Structures are given as structure tokens and as C-alpha cells.
Short mmCIF file of C-alpha atoms in Angstrom, two decimals:
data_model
loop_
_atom_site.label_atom_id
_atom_site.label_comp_id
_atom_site.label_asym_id
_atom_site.label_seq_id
_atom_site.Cartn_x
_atom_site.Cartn_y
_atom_site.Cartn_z
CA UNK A 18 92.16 102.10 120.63
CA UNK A 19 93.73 100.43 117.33
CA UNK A 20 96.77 98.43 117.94
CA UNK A 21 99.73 98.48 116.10
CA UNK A 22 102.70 96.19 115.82
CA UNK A 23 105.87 97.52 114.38
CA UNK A 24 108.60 95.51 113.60
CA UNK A 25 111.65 97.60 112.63
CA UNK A 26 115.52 97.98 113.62
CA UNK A 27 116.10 101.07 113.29
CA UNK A 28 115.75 102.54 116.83
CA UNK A 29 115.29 106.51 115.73
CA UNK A 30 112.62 105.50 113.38
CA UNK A 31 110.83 102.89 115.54
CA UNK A 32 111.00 106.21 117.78
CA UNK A 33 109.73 108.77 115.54
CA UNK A 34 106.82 106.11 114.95
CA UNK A 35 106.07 104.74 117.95
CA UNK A 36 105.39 108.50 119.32
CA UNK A 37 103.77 110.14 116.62
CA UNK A 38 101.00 106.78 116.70
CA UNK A 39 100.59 107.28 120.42
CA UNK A 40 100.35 110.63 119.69
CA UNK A 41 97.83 109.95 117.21
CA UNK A 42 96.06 107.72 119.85
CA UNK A 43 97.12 104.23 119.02
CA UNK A 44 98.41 101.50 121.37
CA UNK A 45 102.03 100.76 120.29
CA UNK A 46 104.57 97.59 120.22
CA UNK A 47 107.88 97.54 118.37
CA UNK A 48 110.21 95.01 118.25
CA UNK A 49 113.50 94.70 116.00
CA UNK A 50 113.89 91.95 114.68
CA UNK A 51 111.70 89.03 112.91
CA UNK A 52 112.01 86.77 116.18
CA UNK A 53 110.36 89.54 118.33
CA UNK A 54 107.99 90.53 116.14
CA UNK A 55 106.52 86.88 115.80
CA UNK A 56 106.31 86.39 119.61
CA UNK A 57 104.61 90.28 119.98
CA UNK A 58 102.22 89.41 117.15
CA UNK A 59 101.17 86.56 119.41
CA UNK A 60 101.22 88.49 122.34
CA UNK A 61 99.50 91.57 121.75
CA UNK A 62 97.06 90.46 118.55
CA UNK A 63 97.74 94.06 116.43
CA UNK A 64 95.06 95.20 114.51
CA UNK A 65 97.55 96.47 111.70
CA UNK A 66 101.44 95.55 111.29
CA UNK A 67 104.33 97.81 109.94
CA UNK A 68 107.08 96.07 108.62
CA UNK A 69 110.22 96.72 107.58
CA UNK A 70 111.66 94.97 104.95
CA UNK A 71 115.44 94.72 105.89
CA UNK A 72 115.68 93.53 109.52
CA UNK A 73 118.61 91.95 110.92
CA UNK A 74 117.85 87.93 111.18
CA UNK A 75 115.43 88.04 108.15
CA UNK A 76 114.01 89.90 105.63
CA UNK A 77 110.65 91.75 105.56
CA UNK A 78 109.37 90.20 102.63
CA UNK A 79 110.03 86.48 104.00
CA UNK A 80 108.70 87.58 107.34
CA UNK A 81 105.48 89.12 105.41
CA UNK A 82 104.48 85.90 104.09
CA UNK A 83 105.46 83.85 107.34
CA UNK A 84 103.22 86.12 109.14
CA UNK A 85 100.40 86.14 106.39
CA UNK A 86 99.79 82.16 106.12
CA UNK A 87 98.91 82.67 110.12
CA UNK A 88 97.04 86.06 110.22
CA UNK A 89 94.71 88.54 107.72
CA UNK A 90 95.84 91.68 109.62
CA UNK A 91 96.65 94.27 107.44
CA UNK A 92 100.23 94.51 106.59
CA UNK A 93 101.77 97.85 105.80
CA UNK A 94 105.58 97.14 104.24
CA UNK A 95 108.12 100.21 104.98
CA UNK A 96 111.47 100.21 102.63
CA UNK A 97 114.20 102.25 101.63
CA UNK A 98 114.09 99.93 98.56
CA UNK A 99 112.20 101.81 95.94
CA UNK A 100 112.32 99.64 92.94
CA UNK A 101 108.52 98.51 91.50
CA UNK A 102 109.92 94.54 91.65
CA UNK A 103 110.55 95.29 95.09
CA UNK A 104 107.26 96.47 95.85
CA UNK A 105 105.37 93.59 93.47
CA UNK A 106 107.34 91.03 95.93
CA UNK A 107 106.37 92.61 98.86
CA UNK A 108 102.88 92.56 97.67
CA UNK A 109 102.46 89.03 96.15
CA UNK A 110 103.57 87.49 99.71
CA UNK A 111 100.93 89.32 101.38
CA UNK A 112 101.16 92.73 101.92
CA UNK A 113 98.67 95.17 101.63
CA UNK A 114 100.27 98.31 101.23
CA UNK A 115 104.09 99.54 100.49
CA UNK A 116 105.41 103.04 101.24
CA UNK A 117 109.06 103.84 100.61
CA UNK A 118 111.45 105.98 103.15
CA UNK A 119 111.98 108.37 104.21
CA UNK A 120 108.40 109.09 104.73
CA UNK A 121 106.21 111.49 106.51
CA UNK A 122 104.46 110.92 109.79
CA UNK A 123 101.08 112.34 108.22
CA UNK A 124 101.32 109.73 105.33
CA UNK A 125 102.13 106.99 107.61
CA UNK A 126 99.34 107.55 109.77
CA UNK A 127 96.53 108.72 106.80
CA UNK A 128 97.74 104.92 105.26
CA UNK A 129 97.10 102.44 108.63
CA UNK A 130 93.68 105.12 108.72
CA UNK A 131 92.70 103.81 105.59
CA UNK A 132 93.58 100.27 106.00
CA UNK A 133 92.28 99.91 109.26
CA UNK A 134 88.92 101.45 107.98
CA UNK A 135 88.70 98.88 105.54
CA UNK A 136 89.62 95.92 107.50
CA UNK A 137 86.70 97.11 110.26
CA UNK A 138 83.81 97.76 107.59
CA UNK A 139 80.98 95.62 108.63
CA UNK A 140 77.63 97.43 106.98
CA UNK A 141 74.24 95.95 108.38
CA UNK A 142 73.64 95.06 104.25
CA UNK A 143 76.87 93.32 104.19
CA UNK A 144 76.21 91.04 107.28
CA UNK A 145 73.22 90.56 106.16
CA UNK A 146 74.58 88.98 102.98
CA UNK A 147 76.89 87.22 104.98
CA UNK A 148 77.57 83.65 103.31
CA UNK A 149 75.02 84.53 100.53
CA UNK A 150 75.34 81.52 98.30
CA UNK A 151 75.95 83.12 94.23
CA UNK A 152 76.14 79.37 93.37
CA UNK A 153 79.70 78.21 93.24
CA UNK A 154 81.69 81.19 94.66
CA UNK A 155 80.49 82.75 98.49
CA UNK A 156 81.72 85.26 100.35
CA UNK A 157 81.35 84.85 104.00
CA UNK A 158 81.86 89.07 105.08
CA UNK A 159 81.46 88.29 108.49
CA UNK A 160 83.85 85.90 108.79
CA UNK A 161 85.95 87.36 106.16
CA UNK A 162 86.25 83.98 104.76
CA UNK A 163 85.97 83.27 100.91
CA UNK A 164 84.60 80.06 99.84
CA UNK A 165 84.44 78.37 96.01
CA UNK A 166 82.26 75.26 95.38
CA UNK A 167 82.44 74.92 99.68
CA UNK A 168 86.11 74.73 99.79
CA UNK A 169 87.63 77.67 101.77
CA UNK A 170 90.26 79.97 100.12
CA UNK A 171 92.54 81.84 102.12
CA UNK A 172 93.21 85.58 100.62
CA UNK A 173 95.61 88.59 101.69
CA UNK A 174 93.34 91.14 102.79
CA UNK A 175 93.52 93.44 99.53
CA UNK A 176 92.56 90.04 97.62
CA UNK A 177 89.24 89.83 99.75
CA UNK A 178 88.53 93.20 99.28
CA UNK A 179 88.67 93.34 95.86
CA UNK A 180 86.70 89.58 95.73
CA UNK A 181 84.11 90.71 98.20
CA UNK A 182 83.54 94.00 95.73
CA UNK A 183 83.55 92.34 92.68
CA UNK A 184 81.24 89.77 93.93
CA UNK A 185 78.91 92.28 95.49
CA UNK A 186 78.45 93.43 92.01
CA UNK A 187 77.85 90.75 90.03
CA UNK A 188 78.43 91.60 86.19
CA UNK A 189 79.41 95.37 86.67
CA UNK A 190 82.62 96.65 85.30
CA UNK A 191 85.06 98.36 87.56
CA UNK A 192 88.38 100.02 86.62
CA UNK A 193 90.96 99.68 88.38
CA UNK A 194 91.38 102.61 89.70
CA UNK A 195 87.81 102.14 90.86
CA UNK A 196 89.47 99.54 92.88
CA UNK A 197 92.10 100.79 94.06
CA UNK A 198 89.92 103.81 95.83
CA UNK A 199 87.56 101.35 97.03
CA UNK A 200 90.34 99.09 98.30
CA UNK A 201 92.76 101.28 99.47
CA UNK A 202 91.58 104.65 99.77
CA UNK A 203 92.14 108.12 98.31
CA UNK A 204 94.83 108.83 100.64
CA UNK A 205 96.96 105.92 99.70
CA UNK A 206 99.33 105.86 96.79
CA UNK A 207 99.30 102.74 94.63
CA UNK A 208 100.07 101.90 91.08
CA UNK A 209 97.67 100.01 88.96
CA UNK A 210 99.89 97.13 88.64
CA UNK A 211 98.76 96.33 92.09
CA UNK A 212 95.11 95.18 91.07
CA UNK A 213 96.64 92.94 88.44
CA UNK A 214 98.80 91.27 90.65
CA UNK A 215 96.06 90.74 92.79
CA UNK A 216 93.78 89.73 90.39
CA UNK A 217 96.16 87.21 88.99
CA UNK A 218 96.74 86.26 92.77
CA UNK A 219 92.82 85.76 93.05
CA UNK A 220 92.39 83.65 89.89
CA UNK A 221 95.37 81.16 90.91
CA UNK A 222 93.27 80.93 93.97
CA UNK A 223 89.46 80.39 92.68
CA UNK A 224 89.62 79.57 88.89
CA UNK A 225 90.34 76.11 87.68
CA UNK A 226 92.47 77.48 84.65
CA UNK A 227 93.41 80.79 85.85
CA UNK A 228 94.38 82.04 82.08
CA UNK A 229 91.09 80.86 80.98
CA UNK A 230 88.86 82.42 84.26
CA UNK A 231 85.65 81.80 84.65
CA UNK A 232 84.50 84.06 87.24
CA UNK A 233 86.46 87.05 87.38
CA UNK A 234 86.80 88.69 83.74
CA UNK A 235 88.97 91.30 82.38
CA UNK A 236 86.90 93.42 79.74
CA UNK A 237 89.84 94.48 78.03
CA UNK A 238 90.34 98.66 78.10
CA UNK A 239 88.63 98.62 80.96
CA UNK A 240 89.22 96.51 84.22
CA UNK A 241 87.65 93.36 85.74
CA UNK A 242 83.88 91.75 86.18
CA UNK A 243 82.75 89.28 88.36
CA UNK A 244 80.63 86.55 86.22
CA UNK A 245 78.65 84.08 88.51
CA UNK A 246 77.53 80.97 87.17
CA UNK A 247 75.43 80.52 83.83
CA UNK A 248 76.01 83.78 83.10
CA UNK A 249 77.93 84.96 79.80
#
């Protein structure tokens, strides 16, 4: 039984969530306000987090990246804010996904679906290529941990998704909307601005001039490469 954490202060719609999940068959804790949430995301150890971005001692998007430096679970950002800036913040602190109220139950539920299935994928080839040294950049899928020239980098979880693809692939082209479904999922809405604000997020992290990179390449019209080592 997935676990889910929401943190919200709006009593009805913690409500409306919190039995429509159980419904659904998840294990649910809700707390209203930043303060709570914190000690319940000790306490219970979610699998996936819904947060709301106004809440009344902080807000979301502070309380996104707070929770982020300490934890990889998914985050899934709920706002009546509908603004693309507001969802770009949400997403360069951390978040993994952004859906804007009032929203449906069905949508709600078909999103934590697909990020849960993502953050759970463990294929027998994958483990096996757990760690798999491609020279100066490894991805550790096991641990989830991304590494460059031995020093560990710490990602969001779309970040290591769309690492752990690209480097799976060495030298093959994918759009971004290729990333995005493989990321996200067909069932999620996204814009395509959010793979280049992850991308740039990625290259900040791993690339010694991030305007100049060196391992993950945009081919221009089309998307983004990953280019190991001695390779062109």
C-alpha cells in the first residue's frame, strides 16, 4: 500500500483527497500546515507528497525545496496559482509535477500513479547496470544516486530520470516530448519548458561550464544527447 503525505489547509479539500486515495487504496496523512507536514514526513516516510503551495506559516514552494535537500520522494505541487512562472518556481526547487485547482479526483490519482511508477522502476537490466562506470559520469540506479568524476550529485527526481535515460542511451537523440512520456507519463500534463529547466538544472549540476556542456548536448531542432567521454 503506497503512502501518501498531504500537506494542505484547506480542510474540504484535504477531505475530498484524503477519501478518494483511501478509496483508491492508499494509506493517507494530511497535515495543514508546513510545521506538520515536516514532523509527518518524518514520521510516516510517504512514498509520494502533495503539496500545496499557499499554506498558512509558509509557502509551498519554500517548503518544496526545504523538504527536497532532505528527501527524493516525489513531490506533486497543487495551486490555485496558474501562471507558467509559478509553475517553473515550483519546479526548479524540486518538484516533480504541478497541477492547478480545482482539479479532478481521476487526474489527481492517474498523476501520483504515474509518478509513483516511475520512482519504483527497478528492471533486472537496470540493476544490473547499477554503478556502471561510462568513464566520468555513473549512474548508480539502485541507489538512485548520480555520480560525476566520483563526486556524488544530488538531483530532484525528474532530473535523475531524465539523467539515468539519457545516460542509458549514450549518443541517441531524444525529443523532449520523448522525455516527458518517459519521465512523466502519458497521463500527466506538462509543457516542454519543463525538460529545459531541468536540463539546465542538470548541467549546473554535472558540467564544468554549463553553457558550454560537455556531456549532455542539445542538437538544436531536436532535443538533448548524452555524450560520454572521447566521444564527439
Amino acid at each position: 500500500m503506497a503512502k501518501v503525505l498531504i500537506v494542505e489547509d484547506d480542510q474540504s479539500i484535504a477531505e475530498m483527497m484524503t477519501i478518494y486515495l483511501e478509496e483508491e487504496g492508499y494509506s493517507v496523512a494530511t497535515a495543514s500546515d508546513g510545521a506538520e507536514g515536516k514532523h509527518l514526513l518524518q514520521e510516516t516516510d510517504p512514498d509520494v507528497i502533495i503539496l500545496d503551495v499557499m499554506l498558512p506559516d509558509t509557502d509551498g514552494i519554500t517548503l518544496c525545496g526545504e523538504i527536497r535537500s532532505v528527501s527524493l520522494k516525489p513531490i506533486l505541487m497543487v495551486s490555485a496559482k496558474k501562471e507558467v512562472s509559478d509553475r517553473v518556481n515550483a519546479l526548479l526547487v524540486g518538484a516533480d509535477d504541478y497541477l492547478c485547482k480545482p482539479f479532478s479526483m481521476r487526474e489527481l490519482a492517474a498523476r501520483l500513479t504515474a509518478l509513483l511508477r516511475r520512482s519504483s522502476m527497478a528492471p533486472a537490466a537496470e540493476a544490473a547496470a547499477a554503478k556502471e562506470v561510462r568513464q566520468s559520469v555513473q549512474v548508480d540506479m539502485v541507489r538512485r544516486c548520480l555520480y560525476v568524476e566520483d563526486r556524488a550529485v544530488e538531483t530532484t527526481y525528474s532530473e535523475f530520470e531524465i539523467m539515468k535515460l539519457l545516460w542509458l542511451h549514450p549518443g541517441k537523440v531524444f525529443s523532449r516530448e520523448e522525455l516527458l512520456n518517459k519521465i512523466r507519463g502519458l497521463d500527466t500534463y506538462v509543457t516542454e519548458r519543463s525538460v529545459d529547466v531541468h536540463i539546465t538544472n542538470l548541467r549546473k549540476k554535472i558540467e564544468s561550464d554549463p553553457k558550454n556542456p560537455k556531456y549532455v548536448r542539445t542538437v538544436w531542432g531536436v532535443g538533448y544527447k548524452f555524450v560520454p567521454d572521447g566521444e564527439s
